Amino acid sequence: EAQVTQNPRYLITVTGKKLTVTCSQNMNHEYMSWYRQDPGLGLRQIYYSMNVEVTDKGDVPEGYKVSRKEKRNFPLILESPSPNQTSLYFCASTPLGGDGYEQYFGPGTRLTVT
Amino acid sequence: AQSVTQLDSQVPVFEEAPVELRCNYSSSVSVYLFWYVQYPNQGLQLLLKYLSGSTLVESINGFEAEFNKSQTSFHLRKPSVHISDTAEYFCAVRTTGFQKLVFGTGTRLLVSP
């Protein structure tokens, strides 16, 4: 089954404790992206990657890091989480090379930073 | 830069009534338009999309949206809603040739009996 998976689905942590949210897709997509969803703000892009070892900032990158060492994986790293990073996070992927492809979303990771 | 406006944050409606969720976008170049739906405690699913051709696009569960270039709108409609349509709906725009999606702030559709 074609899918995007994220782990963990729920995470409660404390300020300053480094964490990683994993994202994996099995569709051989080149483009992967991280979004955060906040009430009243919709989804905003954090980082994206066009392919292995090619990443770039989205609209709200502060406080986040990413890496793309393998095509299927795109982890999101919070090196020193703060309460304002409490949010619902989504990973998404889509193929390059053609217009009109939809983005496939993972199930989301709900993060609470206390 | 692109932007998407969903003016209604919440739309309450009775079952079997019609509904329209509004979406306006701003862009100086050609775009693709999407509606995504998020059911409670789930991820986003594509509902329908406009790429080119006919300005009226339909989903398999009875929703439709019409692309209006002159009004820069892509409103979502359903003639008769069900309880199961209760969800949050996001309008999104993408510039042709690029993969980045820009989302609106979402509209929560609440269907009551």
mmCIF file of C-alpha atoms in Angstrom:
data_model
loop_
_atom_site.group_PDB
_atom_site.id
_atom_site.type_symbol
_atom_site.label_atom_id
_atom_site.label_comp_id
_atom_site.label_asym_id
_atom_site.label_seq_id
_atom_site.Cartn_x
_atom_site.Cartn_y
_atom_site.Cartn_z
ATOM 1 C CA GLU A 1 0.000 0.000 0.000
ATOM 2 C CA ALA A 2 1.338 3.413 -1.001
ATOM 3 C CA GLN A 3 1.700 5.512 2.099
ATOM 4 C CA VAL A 4 3.549 8.081 4.150
ATOM 5 C CA THR A 5 4.254 7.037 7.722
ATOM 6 C CA GLN A 6 5.231 9.177 10.678
ATOM 7 C CA ASN A 7 6.472 8.269 14.133
ATOM 8 C CA PRO A 8 5.621 8.896 16.816
ATOM 9 C CA ARG A 9 1.974 9.846 16.419
ATOM 10 C CA TYR A 10 1.877 11.560 19.788
ATOM 11 C CA LEU A 11 4.722 13.023 21.800
ATOM 12 C CA ILE A 12 4.879 15.003 25.006
ATOM 13 C CA THR A 13 8.273 16.394 25.902
ATOM 14 C CA VAL A 14 9.943 19.123 27.935
ATOM 15 C CA THR A 15 11.611 22.302 26.820
ATOM 16 C CA GLY A 16 15.134 21.756 25.520
ATOM 17 C CA LYS A 17 15.067 17.992 25.121
ATOM 18 C CA LYS A 18 16.113 17.108 21.583
ATOM 19 C CA LEU A 19 13.664 15.039 19.581
ATOM 20 C CA THR A 20 13.259 13.598 16.101
ATOM 21 C CA VAL A 21 10.048 12.888 14.237
ATOM 22 C CA THR A 22 10.532 10.344 11.490
ATOM 23 C CA CYS A 23 8.838 10.357 8.095
ATOM 24 C CA SER A 24 9.033 7.616 5.498
ATOM 25 C CA GLN A 25 7.352 7.100 2.128
ATOM 26 C CA ASN A 26 7.266 4.002 -0.055
ATOM 27 C CA MET A 27 6.331 5.647 -3.363
ATOM 28 C CA ASN A 28 9.824 6.630 -4.538
ATOM 29 C CA HIS A 29 8.838 10.292 -4.479
ATOM 30 C CA GLU A 30 11.543 12.903 -4.904
ATOM 31 C CA TYR A 31 9.827 15.805 -3.147
ATOM 32 C CA MET A 32 9.140 15.651 0.567
ATOM 33 C CA SER A 33 7.932 18.358 2.888
ATOM 34 C CA TRP A 34 7.121 19.089 6.519
ATOM 35 C CA TYR A 35 4.178 21.233 7.621
ATOM 36 C CA ARG A 36 2.878 22.379 10.948
ATOM 37 C CA GLN A 37 -0.821 22.908 11.532
ATOM 38 C CA ASP A 38 -2.023 25.440 14.083
ATOM 39 C CA PRO A 39 -5.594 26.583 14.780
ATOM 40 C CA GLY A 40 -6.538 29.555 12.666
ATOM 41 C CA LEU A 41 -3.291 29.410 10.698
ATOM 42 C CA GLY A 42 -3.820 26.369 8.496
ATOM 43 C CA LEU A 43 -0.769 24.432 7.362
ATOM 44 C CA ARG A 44 2.547 26.162 6.975
ATOM 45 C CA GLN A 45 5.610 24.652 5.347
ATOM 46 C CA ILE A 46 8.647 24.178 7.584
ATOM 47 C CA TYR A 47 11.208 22.571 5.273
ATOM 48 C CA TYR A 48 11.181 20.728 2.010
ATOM 49 C CA SER A 49 13.494 18.495 0.016
ATOM 50 C CA MET A 50 13.699 18.103 -3.736
ATOM 51 C CA ASN A 51 15.803 14.947 -3.539
ATOM 52 C CA VAL A 52 18.539 13.224 -1.557
ATOM 53 C CA GLU A 53 20.877 15.753 0.056
ATOM 54 C CA VAL A 54 18.813 18.684 -1.309
ATOM 55 C CA THR A 55 16.834 20.534 1.353
ATOM 56 C CA ASP A 56 15.608 24.088 1.759
ATOM 57 C CA LYS A 57 13.677 26.284 4.157
ATOM 58 C CA GLY A 58 9.972 26.760 3.918
ATOM 59 C CA ASP A 59 7.976 29.547 5.513
ATOM 60 C CA VAL A 60 8.569 28.756 9.202
ATOM 61 C CA PRO A 61 11.948 27.008 9.533
ATOM 62 C CA GLU A 62 13.186 28.566 12.791
ATOM 63 C CA GLY A 63 13.913 25.976 15.467
ATOM 64 C CA TYR A 64 13.847 23.001 13.095
ATOM 65 C CA LYS A 65 16.351 20.952 11.141
ATOM 66 C CA VAL A 66 15.933 18.265 8.527
ATOM 67 C CA SER A 67 18.071 15.785 6.649
ATOM 68 C CA ARG A 68 17.600 13.701 3.525
ATOM 69 C CA LYS A 69 20.172 10.953 3.414
ATOM 70 C CA GLU A 70 17.875 8.428 1.767
ATOM 71 C CA LYS A 71 15.132 9.042 -0.729
ATOM 72 C CA ARG A 72 12.412 7.455 1.379
ATOM 73 C CA ASN A 73 13.179 9.165 4.705
ATOM 74 C CA PHE A 74 12.897 12.797 5.753
ATOM 75 C CA PRO A 75 13.223 13.233 9.539
ATOM 76 C CA LEU A 76 12.341 16.464 11.328
ATOM 77 C CA ILE A 77 14.676 17.404 14.157
ATOM 78 C CA LEU A 78 13.948 19.773 17.019
ATOM 79 C CA GLU A 79 17.276 20.267 18.768
ATOM 80 C CA SER A 80 15.916 22.410 21.597
ATOM 81 C CA PRO A 81 12.124 22.327 21.555
ATOM 82 C CA SER A 82 10.166 25.227 23.007
ATOM 83 C CA PRO A 83 6.470 25.521 23.934
ATOM 84 C CA ASN A 84 5.730 27.529 20.785
ATOM 85 C CA GLN A 85 6.568 24.407 18.788
ATOM 86 C CA THR A 86 3.577 22.628 20.283
ATOM 87 C CA SER A 87 1.633 21.782 17.147
ATOM 88 C CA LEU A 88 0.367 19.106 14.783
ATOM 89 C CA TYR A 89 3.018 18.123 12.256
ATOM 90 C CA PHE A 90 2.493 16.562 8.856
ATOM 91 C CA CYS A 91 4.939 15.063 6.436
ATOM 92 C CA ALA A 92 4.029 14.925 2.749
ATOM 93 C CA SER A 93 5.537 13.623 -0.466
ATOM 94 C CA THR A 94 4.955 13.986 -4.183
ATOM 95 C CA PRO A 95 6.802 13.025 -7.349
ATOM 96 C CA LEU A 96 8.693 15.544 -9.430
ATOM 97 C CA GLY A 97 8.688 15.627 -13.188
ATOM 98 C CA GLY A 98 5.038 16.273 -13.833
ATOM 99 C CA ASP A 99 2.424 18.820 -12.950
ATOM 100 C CA GLY A 100 -0.780 18.076 -11.206
ATOM 101 C CA TYR A 101 0.453 15.420 -8.837
ATOM 102 C CA GLU A 102 -1.180 15.570 -5.456
ATOM 103 C CA GLN A 103 0.793 15.600 -2.247
ATOM 104 C CA TYR A 104 0.350 12.525 -0.070
ATOM 105 C CA PHE A 105 0.190 13.248 3.632
ATOM 106 C CA GLY A 106 1.181 11.215 6.615
ATOM 107 C CA PRO A 107 -1.219 10.715 9.564
ATOM 108 C CA GLY A 108 0.313 13.523 11.609
ATOM 109 C CA THR A 109 2.337 13.828 14.808
ATOM 110 C CA ARG A 110 0.856 15.751 17.691
ATOM 111 C CA LEU A 111 3.679 17.329 19.687
ATOM 112 C CA THR A 112 3.314 18.984 23.062
ATOM 113 C CA VAL A 113 6.272 20.815 24.576
ATOM 114 C CA THR A 114 5.908 21.753 28.231
ATOM 115 C CA ALA B 1 3.702 35.417 -3.591
ATOM 116 C CA GLN B 2 0.632 33.270 -3.490
ATOM 117 C CA SER B 3 -1.979 33.363 -0.785
ATOM 118 C CA VAL B 4 -5.252 31.612 -0.086
ATOM 119 C CA THR B 5 -8.179 33.059 1.841
ATOM 120 C CA GLN B 6 -10.895 30.999 3.453
ATOM 121 C CA LEU B 7 -13.102 33.594 5.075
ATOM 122 C CA ASP B 8 -15.305 31.181 6.983
ATOM 123 C CA SER B 9 -13.558 29.477 9.868
ATOM 124 C CA GLN B 10 -16.645 27.452 10.717
ATOM 125 C CA VAL B 11 -19.815 26.595 8.811
ATOM 126 C CA PRO B 12 -22.675 24.939 10.718
ATOM 127 C CA VAL B 13 -25.324 23.272 8.591
ATOM 128 C CA PHE B 14 -28.138 20.772 8.996
ATOM 129 C CA GLU B 15 -28.028 17.362 7.414
ATOM 130 C CA GLU B 16 -29.335 17.264 3.812
ATOM 131 C CA ALA B 17 -28.931 21.027 3.415
ATOM 132 C CA PRO B 18 -26.674 22.491 0.710
ATOM 133 C CA VAL B 19 -23.348 24.008 1.627
ATOM 134 C CA GLU B 20 -20.729 26.249 0.044
ATOM 135 C CA LEU B 21 -17.222 26.684 1.427
ATOM 136 C CA ARG B 22 -15.508 29.706 0.016
ATOM 137 C CA CYS B 23 -11.935 29.940 -1.231
ATOM 138 C CA ASN B 24 -10.191 32.863 -2.899
ATOM 139 C CA TYR B 25 -6.592 32.941 -3.983
ATOM 140 C CA SER B 26 -4.110 35.498 -5.180
ATOM 141 C CA SER B 27 -1.391 34.723 -7.687
ATOM 142 C CA SER B 28 0.112 36.494 -10.642
ATOM 143 C CA VAL B 29 0.843 33.259 -12.506
ATOM 144 C CA SER B 30 -0.993 30.099 -13.489
ATOM 145 C CA VAL B 31 -1.959 27.871 -10.601
ATOM 146 C CA TYR B 32 -3.332 24.504 -9.718
ATOM 147 C CA LEU B 33 -6.044 24.440 -7.054
ATOM 148 C CA PHE B 34 -6.860 21.765 -4.513
ATOM 149 C CA TRP B 35 -9.326 20.980 -1.787
ATOM 150 C CA TYR B 36 -8.145 18.701 0.997
ATOM 151 C CA VAL B 37 -10.328 17.264 3.752
ATOM 152 C CA GLN B 38 -9.238 16.372 7.271
ATOM 153 C CA TYR B 39 -11.569 14.132 9.253
ATOM 154 C CA PRO B 40 -11.248 14.217 13.054
ATOM 155 C CA ASN B 41 -7.897 12.859 14.231
ATOM 156 C CA GLN B 42 -6.766 11.992 10.733
ATOM 157 C CA GLY B 43 -4.363 13.305 8.120
ATOM 158 C CA LEU B 44 -5.238 15.222 4.978
ATOM 159 C CA GLN B 45 -6.886 13.573 2.012
ATOM 160 C CA LEU B 46 -7.249 15.067 -1.429
ATOM 161 C CA LEU B 47 -10.898 15.814 -2.164
ATOM 162 C CA LEU B 48 -10.587 17.288 -5.650
ATOM 163 C CA LYS B 49 -8.274 19.339 -7.813
ATOM 164 C CA TYR B 50 -8.328 21.716 -10.737
ATOM 165 C CA LEU B 51 -5.436 21.481 -13.174
ATOM 166 C CA SER B 52 -6.835 22.646 -16.511
ATOM 167 C CA GLY B 53 -9.765 22.146 -18.835
ATOM 168 C CA SER B 54 -13.277 22.113 -17.473
ATOM 169 C CA THR B 55 -13.666 24.646 -14.693
ATOM 170 C CA LEU B 56 -16.068 22.391 -12.790
ATOM 171 C CA VAL B 57 -14.456 19.481 -10.985
ATOM 172 C CA GLU B 58 -16.172 16.816 -8.925
ATOM 173 C CA SER B 59 -15.271 14.381 -6.186
ATOM 174 C CA ILE B 60 -16.511 10.840 -5.764
ATOM 175 C CA ASN B 61 -18.566 11.725 -2.680
ATOM 176 C CA GLY B 62 -20.704 14.467 -4.203
ATOM 177 C CA PHE B 63 -18.608 17.592 -3.703
ATOM 178 C CA GLU B 64 -17.831 19.908 -6.581
ATOM 179 C CA ALA B 65 -15.751 23.037 -7.040
ATOM 180 C CA GLU B 66 -15.695 25.603 -9.761
ATOM 181 C CA PHE B 67 -12.597 27.484 -10.854
ATOM 182 C CA ASN B 68 -13.405 31.110 -11.582
ATOM 183 C CA LYS B 69 -10.354 32.867 -12.964
ATOM 184 C CA SER B 70 -11.882 36.344 -13.119
ATOM 185 C CA GLN B 71 -12.915 36.189 -9.460
ATOM 186 C CA THR B 72 -9.848 34.140 -8.429
ATOM 187 C CA SER B 73 -12.110 31.742 -6.579
ATOM 188 C CA PHE B 74 -12.444 27.997 -6.144
ATOM 189 C CA HIS B 75 -15.522 27.523 -3.959
ATOM 190 C CA LEU B 76 -16.501 24.054 -2.780
ATOM 191 C CA ARG B 77 -20.149 23.009 -2.874
ATOM 192 C CA LYS B 78 -22.341 20.070 -2.027
ATOM 193 C CA PRO B 79 -26.084 20.033 -2.682
ATOM 194 C CA SER B 80 -26.925 17.809 0.288
ATOM 195 C CA VAL B 81 -24.533 17.138 3.161
ATOM 196 C CA HIS B 82 -24.326 14.133 5.459
ATOM 197 C CA ILE B 83 -23.268 13.838 9.066
ATOM 198 C CA SER B 84 -20.146 12.072 7.819
ATOM 199 C CA ASP B 85 -19.065 15.216 5.949
ATOM 200 C CA THR B 86 -18.209 16.825 9.277
ATOM 201 C CA ALA B 87 -14.530 17.671 8.886
ATOM 202 C CA GLU B 88 -12.112 20.495 8.266
ATOM 203 C CA TYR B 89 -11.641 21.524 4.667
ATOM 204 C CA PHE B 90 -8.513 23.189 3.339
ATOM 205 C CA CYS B 91 -8.131 25.015 0.060
ATOM 206 C CA ALA B 92 -4.615 25.045 -1.389
ATOM 207 C CA VAL B 93 -2.851 26.554 -4.385
ATOM 208 C CA ARG B 94 0.277 25.546 -6.239
ATOM 209 C CA THR B 95 2.106 27.433 -8.947
ATOM 210 C CA THR B 96 2.540 25.427 -12.133
ATOM 211 C CA GLY B 97 6.042 24.007 -12.293
ATOM 212 C CA PHE B 98 6.548 24.047 -8.548
ATOM 213 C CA GLN B 99 5.618 21.591 -5.814
ATOM 214 C CA LYS B 100 5.025 23.932 -2.876
ATOM 215 C CA LEU B 101 1.428 23.989 -1.640
ATOM 216 C CA VAL B 102 0.104 27.141 0.003
ATOM 217 C CA PHE B 103 -2.854 26.446 2.262
ATOM 218 C CA GLY B 104 -5.739 28.512 3.466
ATOM 219 C CA THR B 105 -6.582 28.606 7.162
ATOM 220 C CA GLY B 106 -9.274 25.968 6.842
ATOM 221 C CA THR B 107 -13.057 25.823 7.250
ATOM 222 C CA ARG B 108 -14.620 23.535 9.796
ATOM 223 C CA LEU B 109 -17.862 22.063 8.458
ATOM 224 C CA LEU B 110 -20.219 20.992 11.234
ATOM 225 C CA VAL B 111 -23.193 18.923 10.089
ATOM 226 C CA SER B 112 -25.915 18.330 12.637
ATOM 227 C CA PRO B 113 -29.062 16.189 12.438
#
